[in-house]
Amino acid sequence: MERTCLRGPMRDVMRLNHRIVHHVCSTENRDHAERNHQTILSNAPSLKKSQAFSSGPVHASTSHSTAAILPQEWKRHRSPCQSHGKADSDNSSIECDDHGAEYIEARIQCILSDILKKPDTEVLKQLLPAAISEPATARDSQLIVQASFFDCGGLAIGVNISHKVADAATLTSFIKCWAATARRSSTEVVISPVFMGASIFPQKDLPIPMLPVDLIQGESVMKRFVFEAPKITALKAKAISASVPDPTRVESVTALIWKCAMSASRSNLGVPRKAVLSLGVNIRKRLVPTLPDNYGGNYAGTISARMEDHDDLELQGIVSRIRKDLIEFGENYAKITQGDDISLAICKTVEVFGKMATSKDIDYYTCTSWCRFELYDADFGWGKPTWLSTVFTIELKNVMCLIDTRDGDGIEACISLSPEDMALFESNRELLEFASANPSVSV
């Protein structure tokens, strides 16, 4: 593995750190893939986040076992490099040093289509920078990128970025800028992320309550489910009610997943329980005045939908609950101007949510949606991605992450539950009526 420091006109783009996604790319031959890769490096000095790209023909799969071959054939080389920024000793702020981002290369001696045939979480983790599992490295490296080259000429790009300074919109803005820069188009306007957080959220001491980490950490099993467009259309029809005559894709899929997860929990416990769902919301267009999509940072709010222990787990009612909270969230933020007011509003939201989530008699779930961020449009010069996926590198319970399928109409869901709840969840008949469990990725 080789670590390279990336610098250039985009260095100011990188003041980031977030969760993980990868890009899986396939090209006609390995030499072509490597040349494009070098172009990316020379033109994109700072990288961060996770995504998956893939394009071009994927060679026929072999009989190799990817689960066994990836760790055995992984080759890594390093050269001295420092990250573009690092957290201070108490992990409360980031010191920018403009030294660039970390870049890692790996050689994978297997065929990319082996991985796409039946994506496996443990295999996918190896396509991400290994260092992100080390707390000190994760703290000191706000952005880490790993490019994995396969024997067939395929390429997987894994990006890790800190959520403290970047959200999904910032990741999208950065990836699009990076890809456009790599293409070197003379006619295309490259829109870089801009970081104006200090003018919108002035630095000050705020009473932000710290939620205990064990809310989402714990023994868990992660599974991938795919909701194809025709199934989502049927699901939306089932979710229609007088209060929500036009349920969205995300509302419908989120409601079904949450319903099935709550049902599994209640069955395993033997008693009904209250539940709260934290759903991330992009607040850029909800502020007054609104912010451009390329405003970099972590402009995310949270709604907290709640189900009482006596509530029926009925799809229409759950969709209505989510829609009601989204409307109230939008109305509240529309009344807030930028500055101290919004900072205090966010703190208040976290405080209210924290009180519900830390209650011992409530099941806590969290959902983040990356749908409609158009990450599949990222073309580094060899075509658009074949597949894009999120991956959890640590065990998280009761977490769901939604992302578009390649056609933009379906949804892939990565869902992490306790082993006991997942056993019931993945066999839920209503879920399987609309979703496929870990299907092969078409190329």
PDB file of C-alpha atoms in Angstrom, residues 3-296:
ATOM      1  CA  ARG A   3       0.288   6.582   0.969  1.00  0.00           C
ATOM      2  CA  THR A   4       0.513   9.789  -1.032  1.00  0.00           C
ATOM      3  CA  CYS A   5      -0.068  13.383  -0.019  1.00  0.00           C
ATOM      4  CA  LEU A   6      -2.525  15.138  -2.315  1.00  0.00           C
ATOM      5  CA  ARG A   7      -2.247  18.875  -2.804  1.00  0.00           C
ATOM      6  CA  GLY A   8      -3.401  21.490  -5.268  1.00  0.00           C
ATOM      7  CA  PRO A   9      -6.272  23.896  -5.944  1.00  0.00           C
ATOM      8  CA  MET A  10      -8.728  21.635  -4.138  1.00  0.00           C
ATOM      9  CA  ARG A  11      -6.903  21.492  -0.833  1.00  0.00           C
ATOM     10  CA  ASP A  12      -9.285  24.022   0.675  1.00  0.00           C
ATOM     11  CA  VAL A  13     -12.140  21.659  -0.161  1.00  0.00           C
ATOM     12  CA  MET A  14     -10.967  19.256   2.445  1.00  0.00           C
ATOM     13  CA  ARG A  15     -11.870  20.096   5.970  1.00  0.00           C
ATOM     14  CA  LEU A  16     -13.866  16.912   6.332  1.00  0.00           C
ATOM     15  CA  ASN A  17     -14.468  13.657   8.165  1.00  0.00           C
ATOM     16  CA  HIS A  18     -17.449  11.291   7.709  1.00  0.00           C
ATOM     17  CA  ARG A  19     -18.631   7.745   7.521  1.00  0.00           C
ATOM     18  CA  ILE A  20     -17.880   5.236   4.810  1.00  0.00           C
ATOM     19  CA  VAL A  21     -19.036   4.476   1.324  1.00  0.00           C
ATOM     20  CA  HIS A  22     -17.215   2.957  -1.610  1.00  0.00           C
ATOM     21  CA  HIS A  23     -17.003   3.288  -5.337  1.00  0.00           C
ATOM     22  CA  VAL A  24     -16.523   0.215  -7.460  1.00  0.00           C
ATOM     23  CA  CYS A  25     -15.098   0.896 -10.897  1.00  0.00           C
ATOM     24  CA  SER A  26     -14.442  -1.503 -13.705  1.00  0.00           C
ATOM     25  CA  THR A  27     -12.420  -0.603 -16.786  1.00  0.00           C
ATOM     26  CA  GLU A  28     -11.479  -2.354 -19.983  1.00  0.00           C
ATOM     27  CA  ASN A  29      -7.973  -3.150 -18.831  1.00  0.00           C
ATOM     28  CA  ARG A  30      -5.736  -2.564 -15.861  1.00  0.00           C
ATOM     29  CA  ASP A  31      -3.379  -0.128 -17.620  1.00  0.00           C
ATOM     30  CA  HIS A  32      -6.310   2.109 -18.515  1.00  0.00           C
ATOM     31  CA  ALA A  33      -7.554   2.008 -14.955  1.00  0.00           C
ATOM     32  CA  GLU A  34      -4.150   2.953 -13.582  1.00  0.00           C
ATOM     33  CA  ARG A  35      -3.697   5.863 -15.969  1.00  0.00           C
ATOM     34  CA  ASN A  36      -7.055   7.289 -15.012  1.00  0.00           C
ATOM     35  CA  HIS A  37      -6.159   6.778 -11.395  1.00  0.00           C
ATOM     36  CA  GLN A  38      -2.954   8.790 -11.775  1.00  0.00           C
ATOM     37  CA  THR A  39      -4.952  11.531 -13.434  1.00  0.00           C
ATOM     38  CA  ILE A  40      -7.280  11.636 -10.487  1.00  0.00           C
ATOM     39  CA  LEU A  41      -4.404  11.940  -8.066  1.00  0.00           C
ATOM     40  CA  SER A  42      -2.666  14.698  -9.908  1.00  0.00           C
ATOM     41  CA  ASN A  43      -5.827  16.739 -10.246  1.00  0.00           C
ATOM     42  CA  ALA A  44      -7.629  16.004  -6.970  1.00  0.00           C
ATOM     43  CA  PRO A  45      -5.306  16.964  -4.125  1.00  0.00           C
ATOM     44  CA  SER A  46      -7.699  16.333  -1.275  1.00  0.00           C
ATOM     45  CA  LEU A  47     -10.152  13.461  -0.845  1.00  0.00           C
ATOM     46  CA  LYS A  48     -12.539  12.241   1.821  1.00  0.00           C
ATOM     47  CA  LYS A  49     -15.563  10.078   2.305  1.00  0.00           C
ATOM     48  CA  SER A  50     -16.868   6.781   1.058  1.00  0.00           C
ATOM     49  CA  GLN A  51     -18.544   5.769  -2.157  1.00  0.00           C
ATOM     50  CA  ALA A  52     -18.501   3.042  -4.834  1.00  0.00           C
ATOM     51  CA  PHE A  53     -17.991   3.380  -8.558  1.00  0.00           C
ATOM     52  CA  SER A  54     -17.849   0.879 -11.380  1.00  0.00           C
ATOM     53  CA  SER A  55     -18.101   1.066 -15.139  1.00  0.00           C
ATOM     54  CA  GLY A  56     -17.113  -0.809 -18.254  1.00  0.00           C
ATOM     55  CA  PRO A  57     -17.049  -4.596 -18.725  1.00  0.00           C
ATOM     56  CA  VAL A  58     -16.447  -6.790 -15.718  1.00  0.00           C
ATOM     57  CA  HIS A  59     -14.537  -9.964 -16.485  1.00  0.00           C
ATOM     58  CA  ALA A  60     -16.080 -13.358 -15.842  1.00  0.00           C
ATOM     59  CA  SER A  61     -15.770 -14.503 -12.273  1.00  0.00           C
ATOM     60  CA  THR A  62     -13.450 -17.279 -11.204  1.00  0.00           C
ATOM     61  CA  SER A  63     -13.704 -19.959  -8.569  1.00  0.00           C
ATOM     62  CA  HIS A  64     -11.640 -17.953  -6.089  1.00  0.00           C
ATOM     63  CA  SER A  65     -13.174 -17.345  -2.691  1.00  0.00           C
ATOM     64  CA  THR A  66     -13.144 -13.578  -2.219  1.00  0.00           C
ATOM     65  CA  ALA A  67     -13.596 -13.863   1.519  1.00  0.00           C
ATOM     66  CA  ALA A  68     -10.344 -15.806   1.715  1.00  0.00           C
ATOM     67  CA  ILE A  69      -8.372 -14.168  -1.060  1.00  0.00           C
ATOM     68  CA  LEU A  70      -8.697 -10.489  -0.172  1.00  0.00           C
ATOM     69  CA  PRO A  71      -6.876 -10.607   3.156  1.00  0.00           C
ATOM     70  CA  GLN A  72      -4.217 -12.987   1.831  1.00  0.00           C
ATOM     71  CA  GLU A  73      -3.368 -11.061  -1.320  1.00  0.00           C
ATOM     72  CA  TRP A  74      -3.681  -7.525  -0.046  1.00  0.00           C
ATOM     73  CA  LYS A  75      -0.404  -5.675  -0.688  1.00  0.00           C
ATOM     74  CA  ARG A  76       0.286  -2.382   1.015  1.00  0.00           C
ATOM     75  CA  HIS A  77       3.126   0.145   0.764  1.00  0.00           C
ATOM     76  CA  ARG A  78       3.468   3.420   2.607  1.00  0.00           C
ATOM     77  CA  SER A  79       5.386   6.637   2.147  1.00  0.00           C
ATOM     78  CA  PRO A  80       5.517   9.475   4.710  1.00  0.00           C
ATOM     79  CA  CYS A  81       2.514  11.784   4.595  1.00  0.00           C
ATOM     80  CA  GLN A  82       0.458  13.862   6.987  1.00  0.00           C
ATOM     81  CA  SER A  83      -3.234  14.539   6.742  1.00  0.00           C
ATOM     82  CA  HIS A  84      -4.703  17.926   5.949  1.00  0.00           C
ATOM     83  CA  GLY A  85      -6.089  18.327   9.439  1.00  0.00           C
ATOM     84  CA  LYS A  86      -6.269  16.552  12.777  1.00  0.00           C
ATOM     85  CA  ALA A  87      -8.379  16.662  15.881  1.00  0.00           C
ATOM     86  CA  ASP A  88      -6.988  18.134  19.070  1.00  0.00           C
ATOM     87  CA  SER A  89      -6.300  16.041  22.150  1.00  0.00           C
ATOM     88  CA  ASP A  90      -9.855  16.177  23.475  1.00  0.00           C
ATOM     89  CA  ASN A  91     -11.354  15.578  20.001  1.00  0.00           C
ATOM     90  CA  SER A  92     -13.396  18.799  20.176  1.00  0.00           C
ATOM     91  CA  SER A  93     -11.847  20.797  17.325  1.00  0.00           C
ATOM     92  CA  ILE A  94      -9.827  20.279  14.136  1.00  0.00           C
ATOM     93  CA  GLU A  95      -6.498  21.919  13.391  1.00  0.00           C
ATOM     94  CA  CYS A  96      -6.051  22.515   9.634  1.00  0.00           C
ATOM     95  CA  ASP A  97      -2.445  22.130   8.474  1.00  0.00           C
ATOM     96  CA  ASP A  98      -2.901  22.031   4.660  1.00  0.00           C
ATOM     97  CA  HIS A  99      -0.725  18.938   4.325  1.00  0.00           C
ATOM     98  CA  GLY A 100      -3.198  17.184   2.063  1.00  0.00           C
ATOM     99  CA  ALA A 101      -5.190  13.986   2.515  1.00  0.00           C
ATOM    100  CA  GLU A 102      -4.080  10.406   2.925  1.00  0.00           C
ATOM    101  CA  TYR A 103      -4.185   8.184  -0.150  1.00  0.00           C
ATOM    102  CA  ILE A 104      -3.653   4.418  -0.106  1.00  0.00           C
ATOM    103  CA  GLU A 105      -3.296   1.909  -2.937  1.00  0.00           C
ATOM    104  CA  ALA A 106      -3.975  -1.817  -2.696  1.00  0.00           C
ATOM    105  CA  ARG A 107      -3.640  -4.687  -5.173  1.00  0.00           C
ATOM    106  CA  ILE A 108      -6.418  -7.263  -5.006  1.00  0.00           C
ATOM    107  CA  GLN A 109      -5.641 -10.569  -6.699  1.00  0.00           C
ATOM    108  CA  CYS A 110      -9.155 -11.616  -7.557  1.00  0.00           C
ATOM    109  CA  ILE A 111     -11.952 -10.686  -9.961  1.00  0.00           C
ATOM    110  CA  LEU A 112     -14.225  -7.766  -9.151  1.00  0.00           C
ATOM    111  CA  SER A 113     -17.317  -9.640 -10.325  1.00  0.00           C
ATOM    112  CA  ASP A 114     -16.698 -12.182  -7.539  1.00  0.00           C
ATOM    113  CA  ILE A 115     -17.434  -9.433  -5.042  1.00  0.00           C
ATOM    114  CA  LEU A 116     -20.401  -8.020  -6.942  1.00  0.00           C
ATOM    115  CA  LYS A 117     -21.968 -11.487  -7.253  1.00  0.00           C
ATOM    116  CA  LYS A 118     -22.873 -11.579  -3.563  1.00  0.00           C
ATOM    117  CA  PRO A 119     -21.588  -8.503  -1.686  1.00  0.00           C
ATOM    118  CA  ASP A 120     -20.197  -9.432   1.706  1.00  0.00           C
ATOM    119  CA  THR A 121     -19.738  -6.830   4.442  1.00  0.00           C
ATOM    120  CA  GLU A 122     -16.464  -8.260   5.737  1.00  0.00           C
ATOM    121  CA  VAL A 123     -15.009  -8.293   2.213  1.00  0.00           C
ATOM    122  CA  LEU A 124     -16.205  -4.756   1.486  1.00  0.00           C
ATOM    123  CA  LYS A 125     -14.528  -3.478   4.642  1.00  0.00           C
ATOM    124  CA  GLN A 126     -11.192  -4.457   3.128  1.00  0.00           C
ATOM    125  CA  LEU A 127     -11.788  -2.034   0.266  1.00  0.00           C
ATOM    126  CA  LEU A 128     -11.815   0.824   2.761  1.00  0.00           C
ATOM    127  CA  PRO A 129      -8.725   2.344   4.398  1.00  0.00           C
ATOM    128  CA  ALA A 130      -7.740  -0.180   7.057  1.00  0.00           C
ATOM    129  CA  ALA A 131      -6.507   2.570   9.349  1.00  0.00           C
ATOM    130  CA  ILE A 132     -10.009   3.900   9.989  1.00  0.00           C
ATOM    131  CA  SER A 133     -10.551   1.159  12.549  1.00  0.00           C
ATOM    132  CA  GLU A 134      -7.733   2.680  14.626  1.00  0.00           C
ATOM    133  CA  PRO A 135      -9.113   5.539  16.783  1.00  0.00           C
ATOM    134  CA  ALA A 136      -5.890   7.567  16.778  1.00  0.00           C
ATOM    135  CA  THR A 137      -5.529   7.369  13.005  1.00  0.00           C
ATOM    136  CA  ALA A 138      -9.179   8.182  12.441  1.00  0.00           C
ATOM    137  CA  ARG A 139      -8.790  11.238  14.662  1.00  0.00           C
ATOM    138  CA  ASP A 140      -5.623  12.470  12.954  1.00  0.00           C
ATOM    139  CA  SER A 141      -6.787  11.778   9.382  1.00  0.00           C
ATOM    140  CA  GLN A 142      -9.897  13.728   8.501  1.00  0.00           C
ATOM    141  CA  LEU A 143      -9.917  12.191   5.031  1.00  0.00           C
ATOM    142  CA  ILE A 144      -8.570   8.837   3.871  1.00  0.00           C
ATOM    143  CA  VAL A 145      -8.954   7.320   0.412  1.00  0.00           C
ATOM    144  CA  GLN A 146      -8.085   3.818  -0.724  1.00  0.00           C
ATOM    145  CA  ALA A 147      -7.928   2.732  -4.370  1.00  0.00           C
ATOM    146  CA  SER A 148      -8.042  -1.056  -4.808  1.00  0.00           C
ATOM    147  CA  PHE A 149      -6.967  -2.477  -8.196  1.00  0.00           C
ATOM    148  CA  PHE A 150      -8.272  -5.910  -9.226  1.00  0.00           C
ATOM    149  CA  ASP A 151      -6.666  -8.451 -11.562  1.00  0.00           C
ATOM    150  CA  CYS A 152      -9.488  -7.978 -14.093  1.00  0.00           C
ATOM    151  CA  GLY A 153      -8.796  -4.239 -14.377  1.00  0.00           C
ATOM    152  CA  GLY A 154     -11.619  -3.291 -12.031  1.00  0.00           C
ATOM    153  CA  LEU A 155     -11.151  -0.512  -9.515  1.00  0.00           C
ATOM    154  CA  ALA A 156     -12.794   0.116  -6.149  1.00  0.00           C
ATOM    155  CA  ILE A 157     -12.432   3.461  -4.415  1.00  0.00           C
ATOM    156  CA  GLY A 158     -13.118   3.591  -0.695  1.00  0.00           C
ATOM    157  CA  VAL A 159     -13.408   6.986   0.997  1.00  0.00           C
ATOM    158  CA  ASN A 160     -13.643   7.774   4.688  1.00  0.00           C
ATOM    159  CA  ILE A 161     -14.512  11.246   5.973  1.00  0.00           C
ATOM    160  CA  SER A 162     -15.378  12.556   9.423  1.00  0.00           C
ATOM    161  CA  HIS A 163     -19.027  13.317  10.085  1.00  0.00           C
ATOM    162  CA  LYS A 164     -17.947  16.134  12.381  1.00  0.00           C
ATOM    163  CA  VAL A 165     -17.178  18.363   9.427  1.00  0.00           C
ATOM    164  CA  ALA A 166     -19.062  16.788   6.519  1.00  0.00           C
ATOM    165  CA  ASP A 167     -22.459  15.337   5.728  1.00  0.00           C
ATOM    166  CA  ALA A 168     -23.741  13.445   2.684  1.00  0.00           C
ATOM    167  CA  ALA A 169     -24.313  16.671   0.752  1.00  0.00           C
ATOM    168  CA  THR A 170     -20.715  17.748   1.350  1.00  0.00           C
ATOM    169  CA  LEU A 171     -19.465  14.328   0.287  1.00  0.00           C
ATOM    170  CA  THR A 172     -21.511  14.583  -2.907  1.00  0.00           C
ATOM    171  CA  SER A 173     -20.237  18.065  -3.659  1.00  0.00           C
ATOM    172  CA  PHE A 174     -16.660  16.982  -3.120  1.00  0.00           C
ATOM    173  CA  ILE A 175     -16.930  13.786  -5.176  1.00  0.00           C
ATOM    174  CA  LYS A 176     -18.516  15.644  -8.096  1.00  0.00           C
ATOM    175  CA  CYS A 177     -15.826  18.319  -7.954  1.00  0.00           C
ATOM    176  CA  TRP A 178     -13.082  15.706  -7.764  1.00  0.00           C
ATOM    177  CA  ALA A 179     -14.526  13.770 -10.712  1.00  0.00           C
ATOM    178  CA  ALA A 180     -14.971  16.902 -12.835  1.00  0.00           C
ATOM    179  CA  THR A 181     -11.401  17.947 -12.110  1.00  0.00           C
ATOM    180  CA  ALA A 182     -10.158  14.503 -13.110  1.00  0.00           C
ATOM    181  CA  ARG A 183     -11.986  14.714 -16.454  1.00  0.00           C
ATOM    182  CA  ARG A 184     -10.233  18.020 -17.240  1.00  0.00           C
ATOM    183  CA  SER A 185     -13.110  19.275 -19.333  1.00  0.00           C
ATOM    184  CA  SER A 186     -12.441  22.704 -20.834  1.00  0.00           C
ATOM    185  CA  THR A 187     -16.141  23.540 -21.053  1.00  0.00           C
ATOM    186  CA  GLU A 188     -17.445  22.147 -17.766  1.00  0.00           C
ATOM    187  CA  VAL A 189     -17.805  24.480 -14.809  1.00  0.00           C
ATOM    188  CA  VAL A 190     -16.348  22.866 -11.700  1.00  0.00           C
ATOM    189  CA  ILE A 191     -18.252  23.825  -8.563  1.00  0.00           C
ATOM    190  CA  SER A 192     -16.108  23.285  -5.483  1.00  0.00           C
ATOM    191  CA  PRO A 193     -17.433  22.916  -1.946  1.00  0.00           C
ATOM    192  CA  VAL A 194     -17.095  26.096   0.087  1.00  0.00           C
ATOM    193  CA  PHE A 195     -16.742  26.157   3.849  1.00  0.00           C
ATOM    194  CA  MET A 196     -18.505  29.126   5.408  1.00  0.00           C
ATOM    195  CA  GLY A 197     -19.576  27.499   8.651  1.00  0.00           C
ATOM    196  CA  ALA A 198     -17.987  30.112  10.895  1.00  0.00           C
ATOM    197  CA  SER A 199     -20.146  32.864   9.387  1.00  0.00           C
ATOM    198  CA  ILE A 200     -23.322  30.847   9.835  1.00  0.00           C
ATOM    199  CA  PHE A 201     -22.564  29.144  13.138  1.00  0.00           C
ATOM    200  CA  PRO A 202     -20.298  31.516  15.087  1.00  0.00           C
ATOM    201  CA  GLN A 203     -17.903  29.691  17.409  1.00  0.00           C
ATOM    202  CA  LYS A 204     -19.177  29.685  20.965  1.00  0.00           C
ATOM    203  CA  ASP A 205     -19.679  27.433  23.940  1.00  0.00           C
ATOM    204  CA  LEU A 206     -23.029  25.737  23.605  1.00  0.00           C
ATOM    205  CA  PRO A 207     -24.826  23.357  25.966  1.00  0.00           C
ATOM    206  CA  ILE A 208     -24.718  20.408  23.583  1.00  0.00           C
ATOM    207  CA  PRO A 209     -25.606  17.222  25.454  1.00  0.00           C
ATOM    208  CA  MET A 210     -23.404  14.224  24.698  1.00  0.00           C
ATOM    209  CA  LEU A 211     -25.393  11.106  23.909  1.00  0.00           C
ATOM    210  CA  PRO A 212     -23.890   7.837  25.172  1.00  0.00           C
ATOM    211  CA  VAL A 213     -22.105   5.883  22.444  1.00  0.00           C
ATOM    212  CA  ASP A 214     -23.730   2.619  23.503  1.00  0.00           C
ATOM    213  CA  LEU A 215     -27.024   3.916  22.112  1.00  0.00           C
ATOM    214  CA  ILE A 216     -25.982   2.578  18.722  1.00  0.00           C
ATOM    215  CA  GLN A 217     -22.936   0.426  19.472  1.00  0.00           C
ATOM    216  CA  GLY A 218     -23.330  -3.213  20.400  1.00  0.00           C
ATOM    217  CA  GLU A 219     -23.395  -6.707  18.986  1.00  0.00           C
ATOM    218  CA  SER A 220     -25.119  -6.519  15.645  1.00  0.00           C
ATOM    219  CA  VAL A 221     -25.566  -8.051  12.208  1.00  0.00           C
ATOM    220  CA  MET A 222     -25.645  -5.948   9.041  1.00  0.00           C
ATOM    221  CA  LYS A 223     -27.684  -7.017   6.020  1.00  0.00           C
ATOM    222  CA  ARG A 224     -28.314  -5.460   2.608  1.00  0.00           C
ATOM    223  CA  PHE A 225     -31.814  -5.258   1.139  1.00  0.00           C
ATOM    224  CA  VAL A 226     -32.751  -3.856  -2.267  1.00  0.00           C
ATOM    225  CA  PHE A 227     -36.127  -2.292  -3.061  1.00  0.00           C
ATOM    226  CA  GLU A 228     -36.568  -2.174  -6.843  1.00  0.00           C
ATOM    227  CA  ALA A 229     -38.642   0.596  -8.426  1.00  0.00           C
ATOM    228  CA  PRO A 230     -41.792  -1.500  -9.182  1.00  0.00           C
ATOM    229  CA  LYS A 231     -41.835  -2.808  -5.599  1.00  0.00           C
ATOM    230  CA  ILE A 232     -41.489   0.721  -4.231  1.00  0.00           C
ATOM    231  CA  THR A 233     -44.435   1.821  -6.375  1.00  0.00           C
ATOM    232  CA  ALA A 234     -46.531  -0.943  -4.821  1.00  0.00           C
ATOM    233  CA  LEU A 235     -45.270  -0.069  -1.338  1.00  0.00           C
ATOM    234  CA  LYS A 236     -46.149   3.610  -1.794  1.00  0.00           C
ATOM    235  CA  ALA A 237     -49.667   2.602  -2.874  1.00  0.00           C
ATOM    236  CA  LYS A 238     -50.030   0.571   0.297  1.00  0.00           C
ATOM    237  CA  ALA A 239     -48.787   3.490   2.425  1.00  0.00           C
ATOM    238  CA  ILE A 240     -51.316   6.004   1.063  1.00  0.00           C
ATOM    239  CA  SER A 241     -53.728   7.426   3.630  1.00  0.00           C
ATOM    240  CA  ALA A 242     -56.006  10.426   4.045  1.00  0.00           C
ATOM    241  CA  SER A 243     -53.265  12.284   5.934  1.00  0.00           C
ATOM    242  CA  VAL A 244     -50.508  11.302   3.482  1.00  0.00           C
ATOM    243  CA  PRO A 245     -51.948  10.883  -0.023  1.00  0.00           C
ATOM    244  CA  ASP A 246     -48.501  11.114  -1.636  1.00  0.00           C
ATOM    245  CA  PRO A 247     -45.913   9.160   0.386  1.00  0.00           C
ATOM    246  CA  THR A 248     -42.350   9.428  -0.935  1.00  0.00           C
ATOM    247  CA  ARG A 249     -39.967   6.568  -1.684  1.00  0.00           C
ATOM    248  CA  VAL A 250     -37.885   7.294   1.407  1.00  0.00           C
ATOM    249  CA  GLU A 251     -40.888   7.694   3.705  1.00  0.00           C
ATOM    250  CA  SER A 252     -42.398   4.410   2.532  1.00  0.00           C
ATOM    251  CA  VAL A 253     -39.205   2.357   2.699  1.00  0.00           C
ATOM    252  CA  THR A 254     -38.160   3.886   6.029  1.00  0.00           C
ATOM    253  CA  ALA A 255     -41.592   3.192   7.530  1.00  0.00           C
ATOM    254  CA  LEU A 256     -41.574  -0.443   6.386  1.00  0.00           C
ATOM    255  CA  ILE A 257     -38.066  -1.091   7.715  1.00  0.00           C
ATOM    256  CA  TRP A 258     -38.864   0.571  11.030  1.00  0.00           C
ATOM    257  CA  LYS A 259     -42.130  -1.334  11.306  1.00  0.00           C
ATOM    258  CA  CYS A 260     -40.440  -4.704  10.728  1.00  0.00           C
ATOM    259  CA  ALA A 261     -37.591  -3.843  13.118  1.00  0.00           C
ATOM    260  CA  MET A 262     -40.020  -2.830  15.869  1.00  0.00           C
ATOM    261  CA  SER A 263     -42.044  -5.988  15.272  1.00  0.00           C
ATOM    262  CA  ALA A 264     -38.915  -8.125  15.669  1.00  0.00           C
ATOM    263  CA  SER A 265     -37.964  -6.355  18.891  1.00  0.00           C
ATOM    264  CA  ARG A 266     -41.432  -6.726  20.396  1.00  0.00           C
ATOM    265  CA  SER A 267     -41.539 -10.415  19.470  1.00  0.00           C
ATOM    266  CA  ASN A 268     -38.164 -11.124  21.063  1.00  0.00           C
ATOM    267  CA  LEU A 269     -38.980  -9.159  24.225  1.00  0.00           C
ATOM    268  CA  GLY A 270     -42.462 -10.582  24.507  1.00  0.00           C
ATOM    269  CA  VAL A 271     -43.912  -7.160  25.337  1.00  0.00           C
ATOM    270  CA  PRO A 272     -44.669  -3.966  23.376  1.00  0.00           C
ATOM    271  CA  ARG A 273     -42.103  -1.193  23.739  1.00  0.00           C
ATOM    272  CA  LYS A 274     -41.961   2.464  22.865  1.00  0.00           C
ATOM    273  CA  ALA A 275     -39.646   3.334  19.975  1.00  0.00           C
ATOM    274  CA  VAL A 276     -38.054   6.496  18.636  1.00  0.00           C
ATOM    275  CA  LEU A 277     -36.598   6.978  15.156  1.00  0.00           C
ATOM    276  CA  SER A 278     -33.903   9.564  14.514  1.00  0.00           C
ATOM    277  CA  LEU A 279     -34.089  10.609  10.866  1.00  0.00           C
ATOM    278  CA  GLY A 280     -31.379  12.889   9.470  1.00  0.00           C
ATOM    279  CA  VAL A 281     -32.507  15.955   7.515  1.00  0.00           C
ATOM    280  CA  ASN A 282     -30.508  18.306   5.259  1.00  0.00           C
ATOM    281  CA  ILE A 283     -31.217  21.816   6.587  1.00  0.00           C
ATOM    282  CA  ARG A 284     -29.561  23.855   3.802  1.00  0.00           C
ATOM    283  CA  LYS A 285     -32.875  24.618   2.091  1.00  0.00           C
ATOM    284  CA  ARG A 286     -34.716  25.049   5.373  1.00  0.00           C
ATOM    285  CA  LEU A 287     -32.673  28.003   6.628  1.00  0.00           C
ATOM    286  CA  VAL A 288     -33.512  31.660   6.011  1.00  0.00           C
ATOM    287  CA  PRO A 289     -31.968  32.514   3.634  1.00  0.00           C
ATOM    288  CA  THR A 290     -31.326  29.085   2.115  1.00  0.00           C
ATOM    289  CA  LEU A 291     -27.799  27.783   1.532  1.00  0.00           C
ATOM    290  CA  PRO A 292     -26.340  26.458  -1.754  1.00  0.00           C
ATOM    291  CA  ASP A 293     -25.929  22.695  -2.094  1.00  0.00           C
ATOM    292  CA  ASN A 294     -22.138  23.075  -2.269  1.00  0.00           C
ATOM    293  CA  TYR A 295     -21.885  24.652   1.187  1.00  0.00           C
ATOM    294  CA  GLY A 296     -19.527  22.238   2.892  1.00  0.00           C
TER     295      GLY A 296
END
